[in-house]
mmCIF file with all atom_site columns, N, CA and C in Angstrom:
data_model
loop_
_atom_site.group_PDB
_atom_site.id
_atom_site.type_symbol
_atom_site.label_atom_id
_atom_site.label_alt_id
_atom_site.label_comp_id
_atom_site.label_asym_id
_atom_site.label_entity_id
_atom_site.label_seq_id
_atom_site.pdbx_PDB_ins_code
_atom_site.Cartn_x
_atom_site.Cartn_y
_atom_site.Cartn_z
_atom_site.occupancy
_atom_site.B_iso_or_equiv
_atom_site.pdbx_formal_charge
_atom_site.auth_seq_id
_atom_site.auth_comp_id
_atom_site.auth_asym_id
_atom_site.auth_atom_id
_atom_site.pdbx_PDB_model_num
ATOM 1   N N  . ALA R 1 1  ? -21.245 29.805 -2.687 1.00 0.00 ? 1  ALA R N  1
ATOM 2   C CA . ALA R 1 1  ? -22.262 29.490 -1.820 1.00 0.00 ? 1  ALA R CA 1
ATOM 3   C C  . ALA R 1 1  ? -22.779 28.280 -2.095 1.00 0.00 ? 1  ALA R C  1
ATOM 4   N N  . GLN R 1 2  ? -23.121 27.718 -3.053 1.00 0.00 ? 2  GLN R N  1
ATOM 5   C CA . GLN R 1 2  ? -23.780 26.985 -3.706 1.00 0.00 ? 2  GLN R CA 1
ATOM 6   C C  . GLN R 1 2  ? -23.179 25.226 -3.140 1.00 0.00 ? 2  GLN R C  1
ATOM 7   N N  . ASN R 1 3  ? -21.889 24.869 -3.013 1.00 0.00 ? 3  ASN R N  1
ATOM 8   C CA . ASN R 1 3  ? -21.010 23.813 -2.653 1.00 0.00 ? 3  ASN R CA 1
ATOM 9   C C  . ASN R 1 3  ? -20.466 24.245 -1.326 1.00 0.00 ? 3  ASN R C  1
ATOM 10  N N  . VAL R 1 4  ? -21.363 25.199 -0.480 1.00 0.00 ? 4  VAL R N  1
ATOM 11  C CA . VAL R 1 4  ? -20.840 25.390 0.791  1.00 0.00 ? 4  VAL R CA 1
ATOM 12  C C  . VAL R 1 4  ? -22.051 25.403 1.683  1.00 0.00 ? 4  VAL R C  1
ATOM 13  N N  . ILE R 1 5  ? -22.908 26.020 1.398  1.00 0.00 ? 5  ILE R N  1
ATOM 14  C CA . ILE R 1 5  ? -24.153 26.124 2.631  1.00 0.00 ? 5  ILE R CA 1
ATOM 15  C C  . ILE R 1 5  ? -25.356 24.622 1.796  1.00 0.00 ? 5  ILE R C  1
ATOM 16  N N  . GLN R 1 6  ? -25.277 24.094 2.983  1.00 0.00 ? 6  GLN R N  1
ATOM 17  C CA . GLN R 1 6  ? -25.954 22.843 2.598  1.00 0.00 ? 6  GLN R CA 1
ATOM 18  C C  . GLN R 1 6  ? -27.503 23.716 3.420  1.00 0.00 ? 6  GLN R C  1
ATOM 19  N N  . MET R 1 7  ? -27.888 24.372 4.008  1.00 0.00 ? 7  MET R N  1
ATOM 20  C CA . MET R 1 7  ? -29.305 24.460 4.328  1.00 0.00 ? 7  MET R CA 1
ATOM 21  C C  . MET R 1 7  ? -29.088 25.910 5.127  1.00 0.00 ? 7  MET R C  1
ATOM 22  N N  . ASP R 1 8  ? -30.379 26.844 4.884  1.00 0.00 ? 8  ASP R N  1
ATOM 23  C CA . ASP R 1 8  ? -30.529 28.046 5.215  1.00 0.00 ? 8  ASP R CA 1
ATOM 24  C C  . ASP R 1 8  ? -31.999 28.746 5.495  1.00 0.00 ? 8  ASP R C  1
ATOM 25  N N  . ASP R 1 9  ? -32.353 28.234 6.811  1.00 0.00 ? 9  ASP R N  1
ATOM 26  C CA . ASP R 1 9  ? -33.669 28.409 7.566  1.00 0.00 ? 9  ASP R CA 1
ATOM 27  C C  . ASP R 1 9  ? -33.530 30.142 8.028  1.00 0.00 ? 9  ASP R C  1
ATOM 28  N N  . LYS R 1 10 ? -34.101 31.056 7.805  1.00 0.00 ? 10 LYS R N  1
ATOM 29  C CA . LYS R 1 10 ? -33.790 31.774 8.171  1.00 0.00 ? 10 LYS R CA 1
ATOM 30  C C  . LYS R 1 10 ? -35.135 32.096 8.838  1.00 0.00 ? 10 LYS R C  1
ATOM 31  N N  . GLU R 1 11 ? -36.236 31.591 8.958  1.00 0.00 ? 11 GLU R N  1
ATOM 32  C CA . GLU R 1 11 ? -37.254 31.641 9.997  1.00 0.00 ? 11 GLU R CA 1
ATOM 33  C C  . GLU R 1 11 ? -37.114 30.857 11.610 1.00 0.00 ? 11 GLU R C  1
ATOM 34  N N  . ASN R 1 12 ? -35.430 30.494 11.324 1.00 0.00 ? 12 ASN R N  1
ATOM 35  C CA . ASN R 1 12 ? -35.431 29.451 12.257 1.00 0.00 ? 12 ASN R CA 1
ATOM 36  C C  . ASN R 1 12 ? -33.826 30.143 12.979 1.00 0.00 ? 12 ASN R C  1
ATOM 37  N N  . GLY R 1 13 ? -33.413 30.885 11.964 1.00 0.00 ? 13 GLY R N  1
ATOM 38  C CA . GLY R 1 13 ? -32.153 31.084 12.427 1.00 0.00 ? 13 GLY R CA 1
ATOM 39  C C  . GLY R 1 13 ? -31.350 29.873 12.118 1.00 0.00 ? 13 GLY R C  1
ATOM 40  N N  . ILE R 1 14 ? -31.224 29.570 11.452 1.00 0.00 ? 14 ILE R N  1
ATOM 41  C CA . ILE R 1 14 ? -30.470 28.419 11.172 1.00 0.00 ? 14 ILE R CA 1
ATOM 42  C C  . ILE R 1 14 ? -29.264 27.755 9.817  1.00 0.00 ? 14 ILE R C  1
ATOM 43  N N  . ILE R 1 15 ? -28.018 27.989 10.014 1.00 0.00 ? 15 ILE R N  1
ATOM 44  C CA . ILE R 1 15 ? -26.932 27.896 8.910  1.00 0.00 ? 15 ILE R CA 1
ATOM 45  C C  . ILE R 1 15 ? -26.032 26.378 9.192  1.00 0.00 ? 15 ILE R C  1
ATOM 46  N N  . ILE R 1 16 ? -26.559 26.127 8.146  1.00 0.00 ? 16 ILE R N  1
ATOM 47  C CA . ILE R 1 16 ? -25.937 24.979 8.003  1.00 0.00 ? 16 ILE R CA 1
ATOM 48  C C  . ILE R 1 16 ? -24.662 24.977 6.647  1.00 0.00 ? 16 ILE R C  1
ATOM 49  N N  . SER R 1 17 ? -23.594 24.353 6.923  1.00 0.00 ? 17 SER R N  1
ATOM 50  C CA . SER R 1 17 ? -22.931 24.519 5.704  1.00 0.00 ? 17 SER R CA 1
ATOM 51  C C  . SER R 1 17 ? -21.090 23.592 6.361  1.00 0.00 ? 17 SER R C  1
ATOM 52  N N  . LYS R 1 18 ? -20.789 22.881 5.242  1.00 0.00 ? 18 LYS R N  1
ATOM 53  C CA . LYS R 1 18 ? -19.670 22.229 5.353  1.00 0.00 ? 18 LYS R CA 1
ATOM 54  C C  . LYS R 1 18 ? -18.568 22.965 4.607  1.00 0.00 ? 18 LYS R C  1
ATOM 55  N N  . GLY R 1 19 ? -17.259 22.680 4.906  1.00 0.00 ? 19 GLY R N  1
ATOM 56  C CA . GLY R 1 19 ? -16.364 22.840 4.768  1.00 0.00 ? 19 GLY R CA 1
ATOM 57  C C  . GLY R 1 19 ? -15.301 22.410 4.946  1.00 0.00 ? 19 GLY R C  1
ATOM 58  N N  . ASN R 1 20 ? -13.893 22.462 4.616  1.00 0.00 ? 20 ASN R N  1
ATOM 59  C CA . ASN R 1 20 ? -12.584 22.055 4.894  1.00 0.00 ? 20 ASN R CA 1
ATOM 60  C C  . ASN R 1 20 ? -11.062 23.012 4.757  1.00 0.00 ? 20 ASN R C  1
ATOM 61  N N  . PHE R 1 21 ? -10.366 22.075 5.397  1.00 0.00 ? 21 PHE R N  1
ATOM 62  C CA . PHE R 1 21 ? -9.407  22.927 5.568  1.00 0.00 ? 21 PHE R CA 1
ATOM 63  C C  . PHE R 1 21 ? -7.786  21.698 5.297  1.00 0.00 ? 21 PHE R C  1
ATOM 64  N N  . ASN R 1 22 ? -7.087  22.985 4.865  1.00 0.00 ? 22 ASN R N  1
ATOM 65  C CA . ASN R 1 22 ? -5.689  22.036 4.607  1.00 0.00 ? 22 ASN R CA 1
ATOM 66  C C  . ASN R 1 22 ? -4.469  22.428 5.824  1.00 0.00 ? 22 ASN R C  1
ATOM 67  N N  . TYR R 1 23 ? -3.597  21.385 6.077  1.00 0.00 ? 23 TYR R N  1
ATOM 68  C CA . TYR R 1 23 ? -2.277  21.652 6.743  1.00 0.00 ? 23 TYR R CA 1
ATOM 69  C C  . TYR R 1 23 ? -1.389  20.837 6.317  1.00 0.00 ? 23 TYR R C  1
ATOM 70  N N  . PRO R 1 24 ? -0.148  21.216 5.728  1.00 0.00 ? 24 PRO R N  1
ATOM 71  C CA . PRO R 1 24 ? 1.049   20.672 5.946  1.00 0.00 ? 24 PRO R CA 1
ATOM 72  C C  . PRO R 1 24 ? 1.905   19.519 6.747  1.00 0.00 ? 24 PRO R C  1
ATOM 73  N N  . CYS R 1 25 ? 2.066   18.810 6.225  1.00 0.00 ? 25 CYS R N  1
ATOM 74  C CA . CYS R 1 25 ? 3.083   17.401 6.876  1.00 0.00 ? 25 CYS R CA 1
ATOM 75  C C  . CYS R 1 25 ? 4.213   18.582 7.896  1.00 0.00 ? 25 CYS R C  1
ATOM 76  N N  . SER R 1 26 ? 4.464   17.542 8.841  1.00 0.00 ? 26 SER R N  1
ATOM 77  C CA . SER R 1 26 ? 5.222   18.225 9.312  1.00 0.00 ? 26 SER R CA 1
ATOM 78  C C  . SER R 1 26 ? 6.095   17.168 10.419 1.00 0.00 ? 26 SER R C  1
ATOM 79  N N  . GLY R 1 27 ? 7.232   17.152 10.725 1.00 0.00 ? 27 GLY R N  1
ATOM 80  C CA . GLY R 1 27 ? 8.602   15.939 11.424 1.00 0.00 ? 27 GLY R CA 1
ATOM 81  C C  . GLY R 1 27 ? 8.053   14.765 10.725 1.00 0.00 ? 27 GLY R C  1
ATOM 82  N N  . TRP R 1 28 ? 8.150   13.762 11.584 1.00 0.00 ? 28 TRP R N  1
ATOM 83  C CA . TRP R 1 28 ? 7.761   11.963 11.351 1.00 0.00 ? 28 TRP R CA 1
ATOM 84  C C  . TRP R 1 28 ? 6.911   12.203 10.292 1.00 0.00 ? 28 TRP R C  1
ATOM 85  N N  . GLN R 1 29 ? 5.469   12.760 9.994  1.00 0.00 ? 29 GLN R N  1
ATOM 86  C CA . GLN R 1 29 ? 4.727   12.567 9.481  1.00 0.00 ? 29 GLN R CA 1
ATOM 87  C C  . GLN R 1 29 ? 5.212   12.597 7.787  1.00 0.00 ? 29 GLN R C  1
ATOM 88  N N  . CYS R 1 30 ? 6.114   13.735 7.961  1.00 0.00 ? 30 CYS R N  1
ATOM 89  C CA . CYS R 1 30 ? 6.353   13.800 5.928  1.00 0.00 ? 30 CYS R CA 1
ATOM 90  C C  . CYS R 1 30 ? 7.167   12.303 5.705  1.00 0.00 ? 30 CYS R C  1
ATOM 91  N N  . LEU R 1 31 ? 7.612   11.435 6.148  1.00 0.00 ? 31 LEU R N  1
ATOM 92  C CA . LEU R 1 31 ? 8.405   10.794 5.540  1.00 0.00 ? 31 LEU R CA 1
ATOM 93  C C  . LEU R 1 31 ? 7.519   9.966  5.114  1.00 0.00 ? 31 LEU R C  1
ATOM 94  N N  . SER R 1 32 ? 5.917   9.836  5.079  1.00 0.00 ? 32 SER R N  1
ATOM 95  C CA . SER R 1 32 ? 4.743   8.773  4.409  1.00 0.00 ? 32 SER R CA 1
ATOM 96  C C  . SER R 1 32 ? 4.235   9.681  3.938  1.00 0.00 ? 32 SER R C  1
ATOM 97  N N  . TYR R 1 33 ? 3.422   11.147 4.091  1.00 0.00 ? 33 TYR R N  1
ATOM 98  C CA . TYR R 1 33 ? 2.773   11.840 4.075  1.00 0.00 ? 33 TYR R CA 1
ATOM 99  C C  . TYR R 1 33 ? 2.976   12.891 3.413  1.00 0.00 ? 33 TYR R C  1
ATOM 100 N N  . ASP R 1 34 ? 2.306   13.258 2.258  1.00 0.00 ? 34 ASP R N  1
ATOM 101 C CA . ASP R 1 34 ? 2.153   14.831 1.962  1.00 0.00 ? 34 ASP R CA 1
ATOM 102 C C  . ASP R 1 34 ? 1.511   15.923 2.433  1.00 0.00 ? 34 ASP R C  1
ATOM 103 N N  . GLY R 1 35 ? -0.134  15.607 2.873  1.00 0.00 ? 35 GLY R N  1
ATOM 104 C CA . GLY R 1 35 ? -0.453  16.794 3.004  1.00 0.00 ? 35 GLY R CA 1
ATOM 105 C C  . GLY R 1 35 ? -1.929  15.695 3.742  1.00 0.00 ? 35 GLY R C  1
ATOM 106 N N  . HIS R 1 36 ? -2.470  17.335 4.366  1.00 0.00 ? 36 HIS R N  1
ATOM 107 C CA . HIS R 1 36 ? -3.716  16.611 5.228  1.00 0.00 ? 36 HIS R CA 1
ATOM 108 C C  . HIS R 1 36 ? -4.881  17.467 5.428  1.00 0.00 ? 36 HIS R C  1
ATOM 109 N N  . THR R 1 37 ? -5.846  16.800 5.084  1.00 0.00 ? 37 THR R N  1
ATOM 110 C CA . THR R 1 37 ? -6.943  18.051 4.873  1.00 0.00 ? 37 THR R CA 1
ATOM 111 C C  . THR R 1 37 ? -8.044  17.117 5.825  1.00 0.00 ? 37 THR R C  1
ATOM 112 N N  . VAL R 1 38 ? -8.989  18.208 6.714  1.00 0.00 ? 38 VAL R N  1
ATOM 113 C CA . VAL R 1 38 ? -9.860  18.199 7.795  1.00 0.00 ? 38 VAL R CA 1
ATOM 114 C C  . VAL R 1 38 ? -11.307 18.562 7.196  1.00 0.00 ? 38 VAL R C  1
ATOM 115 N N  . GLN R 1 39 ? -12.227 17.596 6.414  1.00 0.00 ? 39 GLN R N  1
ATOM 116 C CA . GLN R 1 39 ? -13.978 17.937 6.482  1.00 0.00 ? 39 GLN R CA 1
ATOM 117 C C  . GLN R 1 39 ? -14.592 18.373 7.298  1.00 0.00 ? 39 GLN R C  1
ATOM 118 N N  . PHE R 1 40 ? -15.455 18.991 7.466  1.00 0.00 ? 40 PHE R N  1
ATOM 119 C CA . PHE R 1 40 ? -16.067 19.389 8.530  1.00 0.00 ? 40 PHE R CA 1
ATOM 120 C C  . PHE R 1 40 ? -17.568 19.774 8.137  1.00 0.00 ? 40 PHE R C  1
ATOM 121 N N  . THR R 1 41 ? -18.879 19.465 9.070  1.00 0.00 ? 41 THR R N  1
ATOM 122 C CA . THR R 1 41 ? -19.900 20.395 8.487  1.00 0.00 ? 41 THR R CA 1
ATOM 123 C C  . THR R 1 41 ? -20.552 21.212 10.163 1.00 0.00 ? 41 THR R C  1
ATOM 124 N N  . VAL R 1 42 ? -20.086 22.687 9.999  1.00 0.00 ? 42 VAL R N  1
ATOM 125 C CA . VAL R 1 42 ? -20.831 23.559 10.682 1.00 0.00 ? 42 VAL R CA 1
ATOM 126 C C  . VAL R 1 42 ? -22.299 24.308 10.424 1.00 0.00 ? 42 VAL R C  1
ATOM 127 N N  . LYS R 1 43 ? -22.861 23.734 12.304 1.00 0.00 ? 43 LYS R N  1
ATOM 128 C CA . LYS R 1 43 ? -23.535 24.378 11.940 1.00 0.00 ? 43 LYS R CA 1
ATOM 129 C C  . LYS R 1 43 ? -24.523 25.630 13.159 1.00 0.00 ? 43 LYS R C  1
ATOM 130 N N  . ILE R 1 44 ? -24.782 26.630 12.767 1.00 0.00 ? 44 ILE R N  1
ATOM 131 C CA . ILE R 1 44 ? -24.953 27.999 13.348 1.00 0.00 ? 44 ILE R CA 1
ATOM 132 C C  . ILE R 1 44 ? -26.876 28.355 13.264 1.00 0.00 ? 44 ILE R C  1
ATOM 133 N N  . GLU R 1 45 ? -27.067 28.378 14.770 1.00 0.00 ? 45 GLU R N  1
ATOM 134 C CA . GLU R 1 45 ? -27.951 28.612 14.877 1.00 0.00 ? 45 GLU R CA 1
ATOM 135 C C  . GLU R 1 45 ? -27.965 30.208 16.028 1.00 0.00 ? 45 GLU R C  1
ATOM 136 N N  . ALA R 1 46 ? -29.027 31.314 15.794 1.00 0.00 ? 46 ALA R N  1
ATOM 137 C CA . ALA R 1 46 ? -28.794 32.395 15.459 1.00 0.00 ? 46 ALA R CA 1
ATOM 138 C C  . ALA R 1 46 ? -30.372 32.992 16.695 1.00 0.00 ? 46 ALA R C  1
ATOM 139 N N  . LYS R 1 47 ? -30.448 32.909 18.270 1.00 0.00 ? 47 LYS R N  1
ATOM 140 C CA . LYS R 1 47 ? -32.110 33.498 18.110 1.00 0.00 ? 47 LYS R CA 1
ATOM 141 C C  . LYS R 1 47 ? -31.803 34.276 19.277 1.00 0.00 ? 47 LYS R C  1
ATOM 142 N N  . ASP R 1 48 ? -32.405 35.499 19.504 1.00 0.00 ? 48 ASP R N  1
ATOM 143 C CA . ASP R 1 48 ? -32.607 36.017 20.815 1.00 0.00 ? 48 ASP R CA 1
ATOM 144 C C  . ASP R 1 48 ? -31.243 37.035 20.928 1.00 0.00 ? 48 ASP R C  1
ATOM 145 N N  . ASN R 1 49 ? -30.757 37.676 20.188 1.00 0.00 ? 49 ASN R N  1
ATOM 146 C CA . ASN R 1 49 ? -29.364 37.630 19.884 1.00 0.00 ? 49 ASN R CA 1
ATOM 147 C C  . ASN R 1 49 ? -27.715 36.667 20.975 1.00 0.00 ? 49 ASN R C  1
ATOM 148 N N  . LYS R 1 50 ? -28.373 35.433 20.761 1.00 0.00 ? 50 LYS R N  1
ATOM 149 C CA . LYS R 1 50 ? -27.834 34.591 21.214 1.00 0.00 ? 50 LYS R CA 1
ATOM 150 C C  . LYS R 1 50 ? -27.027 33.630 19.853 1.00 0.00 ? 50 LYS R C  1
ATOM 151 N N  . ALA R 1 51 ? -25.919 33.301 19.345 1.00 0.00 ? 51 ALA R N  1
ATOM 152 C CA . ALA R 1 51 ? -25.523 32.299 18.460 1.00 0.00 ? 51 ALA R CA 1
ATOM 153 C C  . ALA R 1 51 ? -24.898 30.818 18.832 1.00 0.00 ? 51 ALA R C  1
ATOM 154 N N  . ARG R 1 52 ? -24.972 29.992 18.748 1.00 0.00 ? 52 ARG R N  1
ATOM 155 C CA . ARG R 1 52 ? -24.416 28.948 18.871 1.00 0.00 ? 52 ARG R CA 1
ATOM 156 C C  . ARG R 1 52 ? -23.542 27.798 17.332 1.00 0.00 ? 52 ARG R C  1
ATOM 157 N N  . ILE R 1 53 ? -22.875 27.565 17.724 1.00 0.00 ? 53 ILE R N  1
ATOM 158 C CA . ILE R 1 53 ? -22.019 26.929 16.478 1.00 0.00 ? 53 ILE R CA 1
ATOM 159 C C  . ILE R 1 53 ? -21.204 25.726 17.322 1.00 0.00 ? 53 ILE R C  1
ATOM 160 N N  . THR R 1 54 ? -22.078 24.815 15.615 1.00 0.00 ? 54 THR R N  1
ATOM 161 C CA . THR R 1 54 ? -21.559 22.905 16.346 1.00 0.00 ? 54 THR R CA 1
ATOM 162 C C  . THR R 1 54 ? -20.908 22.592 15.462 1.00 0.00 ? 54 THR R C  1
ATOM 163 N N  . PHE R 1 55 ? -19.253 22.128 15.481 1.00 0.00 ? 55 PHE R N  1
ATOM 164 C CA . PHE R 1 55 ? -18.453 21.488 14.587 1.00 0.00 ? 55 PHE R CA 1
ATOM 165 C C  . PHE R 1 55 ? -18.883 19.636 14.228 1.00 0.00 ? 55 PHE R C  1
ATOM 166 N N  . ASN R 1 56 ? -19.259 19.129 13.929 1.00 0.00 ? 56 ASN R N  1
ATOM 167 C CA . ASN R 1 56 ? -19.980 17.793 13.387 1.00 0.00 ? 56 ASN R CA 1
ATOM 168 C C  . ASN R 1 56 ? -19.553 17.279 12.673 1.00 0.00 ? 56 ASN R C  1
ATOM 169 N N  . ASP R 1 57 ? -19.280 15.538 11.971 1.00 0.00 ? 57 ASP R N  1
ATOM 170 C CA . ASP R 1 57 ? -18.673 15.076 11.377 1.00 0.00 ? 57 ASP R CA 1
ATOM 171 C C  . ASP R 1 57 ? -17.139 15.662 10.652 1.00 0.00 ? 57 ASP R C  1
ATOM 172 N N  . LEU R 1 58 ? -16.219 15.806 11.518 1.00 0.00 ? 58 LEU R N  1
ATOM 173 C CA . LEU R 1 58 ? -14.750 15.670 10.594 1.00 0.00 ? 58 LEU R CA 1
ATOM 174 C C  . LEU R 1 58 ? -14.516 14.684 10.614 1.00 0.00 ? 58 LEU R C  1
ATOM 175 N N  . VAL R 1 59 ? -13.638 14.942 9.619  1.00 0.00 ? 59 VAL R N  1
ATOM 176 C CA . VAL R 1 59 ? -12.974 13.584 8.391  1.00 0.00 ? 59 VAL R CA 1
ATOM 177 C C  . VAL R 1 59 ? -11.264 14.084 8.394  1.00 0.00 ? 59 VAL R C  1
ATOM 178 N N  . HIS R 1 60 ? -11.256 13.387 8.192  1.00 0.00 ? 60 HIS R N  1
ATOM 179 C CA . HIS R 1 60 ? -8.937  13.684 8.261  1.00 0.00 ? 60 HIS R CA 1
ATOM 180 C C  . HIS R 1 60 ? -8.657  12.869 7.151  1.00 0.00 ? 60 HIS R C  1
ATOM 181 N N  . HIS R 1 61 ? -8.480  13.145 6.252  1.00 0.00 ? 61 HIS R N  1
ATOM 182 C CA . HIS R 1 61 ? -7.451  13.222 4.774  1.00 0.00 ? 61 HIS R CA 1
ATOM 183 C C  . HIS R 1 61 ? -6.004  13.273 4.653  1.00 0.00 ? 61 HIS R C  1
ATOM 184 N N  . VAL R 1 62 ? -5.444  12.214 4.780  1.00 0.00 ? 62 VAL R N  1
ATOM 185 C CA . VAL R 1 62 ? -4.295  12.448 4.690  1.00 0.00 ? 62 VAL R CA 1
ATOM 186 C C  . VAL R 1 62 ? -3.724  11.481 2.636  1.00 0.00 ? 62 VAL R C  1
ATOM 187 N N  . THR R 1 63 ? -2.948  11.908 2.486  1.00 0.00 ? 63 THR R N  1
ATOM 188 C CA . THR R 1 63 ? -2.456  12.012 0.822  1.00 0.00 ? 63 THR R CA 1
ATOM 189 C C  . THR R 1 63 ? -1.063  11.035 1.379  1.00 0.00 ? 63 THR R C  1
ATOM 190 N N  . ALA R 1 64 ? -0.882  10.214 1.058  1.00 0.00 ? 64 ALA R N  1
ATOM 191 C CA . ALA R 1 64 ? 0.655   9.016  1.012  1.00 0.00 ? 64 ALA R CA 1
ATOM 192 C C  . ALA R 1 64 ? 1.124   9.929  -0.439 1.00 0.00 ? 64 ALA R C  1
ATOM 193 N N  . ILE R 1 65 ? 2.560   9.534  -0.063 1.00 0.00 ? 65 ILE R N  1
ATOM 194 C CA . ILE R 1 65 ? 3.462   9.591  -1.447 1.00 0.00 ? 65 ILE R CA 1
ATOM 195 C C  . ILE R 1 65 ? 3.849   8.738  -1.897 1.00 0.00 ? 65 ILE R C  1
#
């Protein structure tokens, strides 16, 4: 959790965290690239039994062969 959660504000119901996911190459992309990673920041705001989830700072990384 120390590497993922950037801010936890329980009074205002806000959590900001960072994450990433990998996905394999497919099709013509496999000729030059080995894999792909997407990094992102997610902000979760909860109040009055409602939630808003926002994804920001999406960055796509590719690994060249």
